[in-house]
GROMACS .gro file of C-alpha atoms in nm:
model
  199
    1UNK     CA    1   4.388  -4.712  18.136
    2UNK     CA    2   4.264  -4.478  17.891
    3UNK     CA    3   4.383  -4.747  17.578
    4UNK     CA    4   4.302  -4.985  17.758
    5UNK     CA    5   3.921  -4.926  17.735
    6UNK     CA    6   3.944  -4.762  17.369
    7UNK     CA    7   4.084  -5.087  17.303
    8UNK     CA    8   3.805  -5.265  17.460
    9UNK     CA    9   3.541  -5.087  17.275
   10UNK     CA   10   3.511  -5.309  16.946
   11UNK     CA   11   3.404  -5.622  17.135
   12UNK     CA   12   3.110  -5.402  17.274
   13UNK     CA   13   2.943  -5.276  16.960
   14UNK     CA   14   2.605  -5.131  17.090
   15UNK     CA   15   2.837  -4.922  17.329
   16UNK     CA   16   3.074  -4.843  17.074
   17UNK     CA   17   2.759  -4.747  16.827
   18UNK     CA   18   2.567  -4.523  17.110
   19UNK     CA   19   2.917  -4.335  17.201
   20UNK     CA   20   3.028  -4.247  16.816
   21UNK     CA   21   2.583  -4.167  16.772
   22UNK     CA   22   2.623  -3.933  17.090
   23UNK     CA   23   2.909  -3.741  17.018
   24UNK     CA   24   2.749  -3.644  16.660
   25UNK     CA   25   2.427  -3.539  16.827
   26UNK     CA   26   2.615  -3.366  17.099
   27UNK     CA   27   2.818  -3.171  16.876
   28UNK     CA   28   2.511  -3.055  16.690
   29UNK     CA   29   2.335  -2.996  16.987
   30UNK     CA   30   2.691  -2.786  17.136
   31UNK     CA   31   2.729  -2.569  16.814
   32UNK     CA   32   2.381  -2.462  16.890
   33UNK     CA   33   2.453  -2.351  17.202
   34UNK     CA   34   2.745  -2.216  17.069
   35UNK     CA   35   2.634  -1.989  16.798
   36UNK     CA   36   2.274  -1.959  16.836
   37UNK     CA   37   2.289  -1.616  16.978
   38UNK     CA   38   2.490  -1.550  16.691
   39UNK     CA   39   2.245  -1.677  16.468
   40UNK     CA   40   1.952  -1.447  16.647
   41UNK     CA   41   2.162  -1.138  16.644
   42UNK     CA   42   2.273  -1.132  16.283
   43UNK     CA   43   1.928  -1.282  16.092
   44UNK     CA   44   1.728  -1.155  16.272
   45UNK     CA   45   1.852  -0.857  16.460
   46UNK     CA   46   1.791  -0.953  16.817
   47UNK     CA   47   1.930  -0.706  17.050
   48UNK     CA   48   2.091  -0.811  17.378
   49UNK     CA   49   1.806  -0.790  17.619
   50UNK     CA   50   1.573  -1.040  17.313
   51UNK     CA   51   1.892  -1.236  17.322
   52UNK     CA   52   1.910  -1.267  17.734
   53UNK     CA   53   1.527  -1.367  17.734
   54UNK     CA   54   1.520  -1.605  17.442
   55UNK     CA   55   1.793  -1.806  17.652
   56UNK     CA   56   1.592  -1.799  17.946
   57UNK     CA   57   1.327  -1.937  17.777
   58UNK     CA   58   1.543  -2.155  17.586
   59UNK     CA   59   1.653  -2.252  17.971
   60UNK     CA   60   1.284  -2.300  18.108
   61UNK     CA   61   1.134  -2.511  17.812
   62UNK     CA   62   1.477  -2.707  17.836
   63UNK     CA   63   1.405  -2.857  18.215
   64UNK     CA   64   1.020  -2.907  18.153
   65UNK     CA   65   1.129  -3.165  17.811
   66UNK     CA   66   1.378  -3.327  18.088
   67UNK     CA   67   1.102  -3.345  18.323
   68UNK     CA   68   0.828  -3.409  18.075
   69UNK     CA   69   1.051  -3.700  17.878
   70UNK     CA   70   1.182  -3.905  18.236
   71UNK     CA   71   0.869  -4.053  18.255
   72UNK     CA   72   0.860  -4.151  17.894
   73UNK     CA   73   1.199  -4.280  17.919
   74UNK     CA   74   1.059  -4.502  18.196
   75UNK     CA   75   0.762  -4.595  17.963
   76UNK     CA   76   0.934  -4.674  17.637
   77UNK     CA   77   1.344  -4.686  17.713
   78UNK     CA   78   1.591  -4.415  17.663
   79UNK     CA   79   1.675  -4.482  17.307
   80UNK     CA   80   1.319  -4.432  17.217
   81UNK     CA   81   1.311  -4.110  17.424
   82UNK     CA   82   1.623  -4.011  17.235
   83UNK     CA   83   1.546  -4.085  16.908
   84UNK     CA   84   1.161  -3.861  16.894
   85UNK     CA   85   1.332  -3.606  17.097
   86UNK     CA   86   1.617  -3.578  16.803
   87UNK     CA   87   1.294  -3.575  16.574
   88UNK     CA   88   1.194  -3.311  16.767
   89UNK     CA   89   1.478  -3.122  16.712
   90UNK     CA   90   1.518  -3.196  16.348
   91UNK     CA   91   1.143  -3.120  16.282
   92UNK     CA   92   1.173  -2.779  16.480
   93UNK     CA   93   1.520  -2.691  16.346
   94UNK     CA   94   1.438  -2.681  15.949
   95UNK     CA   95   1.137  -2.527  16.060
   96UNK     CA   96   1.346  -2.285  16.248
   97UNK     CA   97   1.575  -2.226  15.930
   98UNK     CA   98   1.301  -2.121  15.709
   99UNK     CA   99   1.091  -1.859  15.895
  100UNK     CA  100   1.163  -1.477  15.818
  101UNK     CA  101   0.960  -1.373  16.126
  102UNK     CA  102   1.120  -1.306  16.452
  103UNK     CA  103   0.860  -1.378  16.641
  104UNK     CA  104   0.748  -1.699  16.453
  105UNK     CA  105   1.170  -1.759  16.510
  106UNK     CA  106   1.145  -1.663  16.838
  107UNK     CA  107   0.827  -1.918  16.925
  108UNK     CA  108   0.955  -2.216  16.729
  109UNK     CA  109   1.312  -2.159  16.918
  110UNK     CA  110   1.240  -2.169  17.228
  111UNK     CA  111   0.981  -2.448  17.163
  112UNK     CA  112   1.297  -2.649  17.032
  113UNK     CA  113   1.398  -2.570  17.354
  114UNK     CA  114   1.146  -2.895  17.494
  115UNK     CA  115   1.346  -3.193  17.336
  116UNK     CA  116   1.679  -3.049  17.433
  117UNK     CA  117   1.718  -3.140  17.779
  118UNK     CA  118   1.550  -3.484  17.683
  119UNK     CA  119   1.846  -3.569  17.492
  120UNK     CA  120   2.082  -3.490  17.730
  121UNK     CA  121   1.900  -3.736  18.009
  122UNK     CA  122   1.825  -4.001  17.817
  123UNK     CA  123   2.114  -4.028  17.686
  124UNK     CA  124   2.312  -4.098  18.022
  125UNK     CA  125   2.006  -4.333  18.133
  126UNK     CA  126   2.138  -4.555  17.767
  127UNK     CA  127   2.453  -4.504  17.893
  128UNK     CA  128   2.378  -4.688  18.222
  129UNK     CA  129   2.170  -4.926  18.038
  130UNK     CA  130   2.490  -5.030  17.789
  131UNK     CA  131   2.795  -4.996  18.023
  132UNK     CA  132   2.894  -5.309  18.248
  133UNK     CA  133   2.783  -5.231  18.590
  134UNK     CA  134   3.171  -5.284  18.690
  135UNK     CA  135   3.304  -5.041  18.457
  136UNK     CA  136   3.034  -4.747  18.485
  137UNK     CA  137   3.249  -4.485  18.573
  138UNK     CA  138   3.492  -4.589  18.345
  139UNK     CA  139   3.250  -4.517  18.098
  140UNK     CA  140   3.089  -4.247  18.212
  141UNK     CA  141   3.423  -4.085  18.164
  142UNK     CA  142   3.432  -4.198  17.777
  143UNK     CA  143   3.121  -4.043  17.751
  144UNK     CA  144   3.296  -3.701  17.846
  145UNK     CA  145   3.607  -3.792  17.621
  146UNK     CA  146   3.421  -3.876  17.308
  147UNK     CA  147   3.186  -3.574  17.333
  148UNK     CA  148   3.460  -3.321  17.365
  149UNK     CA  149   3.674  -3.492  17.161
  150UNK     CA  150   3.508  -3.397  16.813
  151UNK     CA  151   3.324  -3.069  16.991
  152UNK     CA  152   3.525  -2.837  16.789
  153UNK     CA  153   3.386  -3.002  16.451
  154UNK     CA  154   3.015  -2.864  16.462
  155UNK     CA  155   3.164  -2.462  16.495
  156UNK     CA  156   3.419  -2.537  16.251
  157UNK     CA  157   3.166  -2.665  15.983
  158UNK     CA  158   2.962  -2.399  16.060
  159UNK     CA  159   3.219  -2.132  16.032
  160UNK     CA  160   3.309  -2.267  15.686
  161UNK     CA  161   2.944  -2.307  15.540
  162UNK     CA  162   2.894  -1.956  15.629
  163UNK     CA  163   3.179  -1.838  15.468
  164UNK     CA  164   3.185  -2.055  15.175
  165UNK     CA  165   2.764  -1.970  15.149
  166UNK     CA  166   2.768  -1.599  15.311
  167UNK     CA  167   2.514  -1.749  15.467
  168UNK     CA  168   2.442  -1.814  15.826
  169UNK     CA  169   2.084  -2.004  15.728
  170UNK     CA  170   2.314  -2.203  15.574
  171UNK     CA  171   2.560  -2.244  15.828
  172UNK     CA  172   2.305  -2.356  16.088
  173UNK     CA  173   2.184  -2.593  15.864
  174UNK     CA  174   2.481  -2.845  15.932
  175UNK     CA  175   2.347  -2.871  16.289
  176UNK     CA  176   2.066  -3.066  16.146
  177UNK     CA  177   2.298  -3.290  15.979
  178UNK     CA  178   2.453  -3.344  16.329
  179UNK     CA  179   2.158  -3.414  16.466
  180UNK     CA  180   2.013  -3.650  16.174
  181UNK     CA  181   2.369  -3.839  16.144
  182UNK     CA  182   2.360  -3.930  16.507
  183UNK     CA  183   1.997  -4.025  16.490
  184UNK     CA  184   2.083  -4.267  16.191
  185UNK     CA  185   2.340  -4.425  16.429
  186UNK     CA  186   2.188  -4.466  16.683
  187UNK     CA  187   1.889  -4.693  16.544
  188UNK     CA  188   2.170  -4.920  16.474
  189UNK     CA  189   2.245  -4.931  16.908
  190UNK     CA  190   2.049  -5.211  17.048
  191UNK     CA  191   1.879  -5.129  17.381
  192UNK     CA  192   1.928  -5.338  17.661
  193UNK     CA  193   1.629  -5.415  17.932
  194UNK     CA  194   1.693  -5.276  18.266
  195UNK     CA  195   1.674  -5.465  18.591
  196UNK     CA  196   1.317  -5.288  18.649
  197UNK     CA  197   1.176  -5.429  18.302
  198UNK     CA  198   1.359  -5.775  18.438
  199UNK     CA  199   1.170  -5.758  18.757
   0.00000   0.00000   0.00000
């Protein structure tokens, strides 16, 4: 079954687009998660207790972007919701790269924090938008299989930047090219109307 719908993937290009786009972005967003802590810790010397609030407050400003960007999704259509809240992320993430201050770090972070949990939601609302209503599930599960599929990539890159650079500015720096790849990709996914914007 599992060929069987790779297989099928060509003939539906905007789905094919949005699943290679969200796997990039995912990834970047996922090697965030993954070594962000590490990132506080060693530029900026966050203990363990600065660490443990920052991702609370990562966590917070996380579910009030969600909230905040469903009703834009409604408003404008999940690819545009993507697409500022991956500017969002780009925008706060160099800025994030250059400060010196860990409190300006700190601020801008968990700020970043906002167009996270956007990303996430709007991109299974595209999801629904592109996948036959017959084969949603089917999808759904594709979703899971390309995101994981490549979710080693981001740390990897990472790890070797660092290394290569002795650098972990540097390192976190190819999260932005995650993010910014998938973006490009993703103008290229045309959005269909939903049966509300029918109606």
């Amino acid at each position: 079954q599992l060929v069987k719908s790779l297989k099928s993937l060509p003939a539906q290009g905007d789905l094919l687009r949005f699943l290679i786009a969200s796997a990039l972005y995912r990834d970047g967003l996922g090697t965030l998660f993954a070594v962000g802590g590490l990132y506080a810790a060693g530029t900026f010397g966050m203990d363990f207790d600065e660490i443990l609030i920052f991702a609370i407050g990562l966590n917070v400003t996380a579910g009030l972007g969600a909230i905040a960007f469903g009703w834009l999704d409604d408003g404008i259509g999940p690819k545009t919701a993507i697409l500022l809240a991956l500017a969002g992320l780009i925008g706060l993430g160099i800025a994030v790269l250059l400060v010196t201050d860990k409190t300006v770090f700190m601020a801008l972070a968990i700020a970043l924090g906002i167009f996270v949990g956007p990303v996430q939601a709007a991109s299974r609302s595209l999801l629904t938008r592109l996948s036959p209503p017959a084969l949603m599930t089917e999808m759904f599960g594709l979703y899971a299989l390309t995101g994981k599929s490549i979710a080693f990539l981001g740390p990897l890159i990472f790890g070797w930047v660092t290394f290569a650079t002795d650098s972990q500015r540097w390192g976190m720096a190819t999260i932005v090219v995650f993010l910014v790849a998938g973006a490009l990709v993703l103008l290229w996914v045309n959005q269909p109307a939903s049966s509300h914007d029918k109606s």
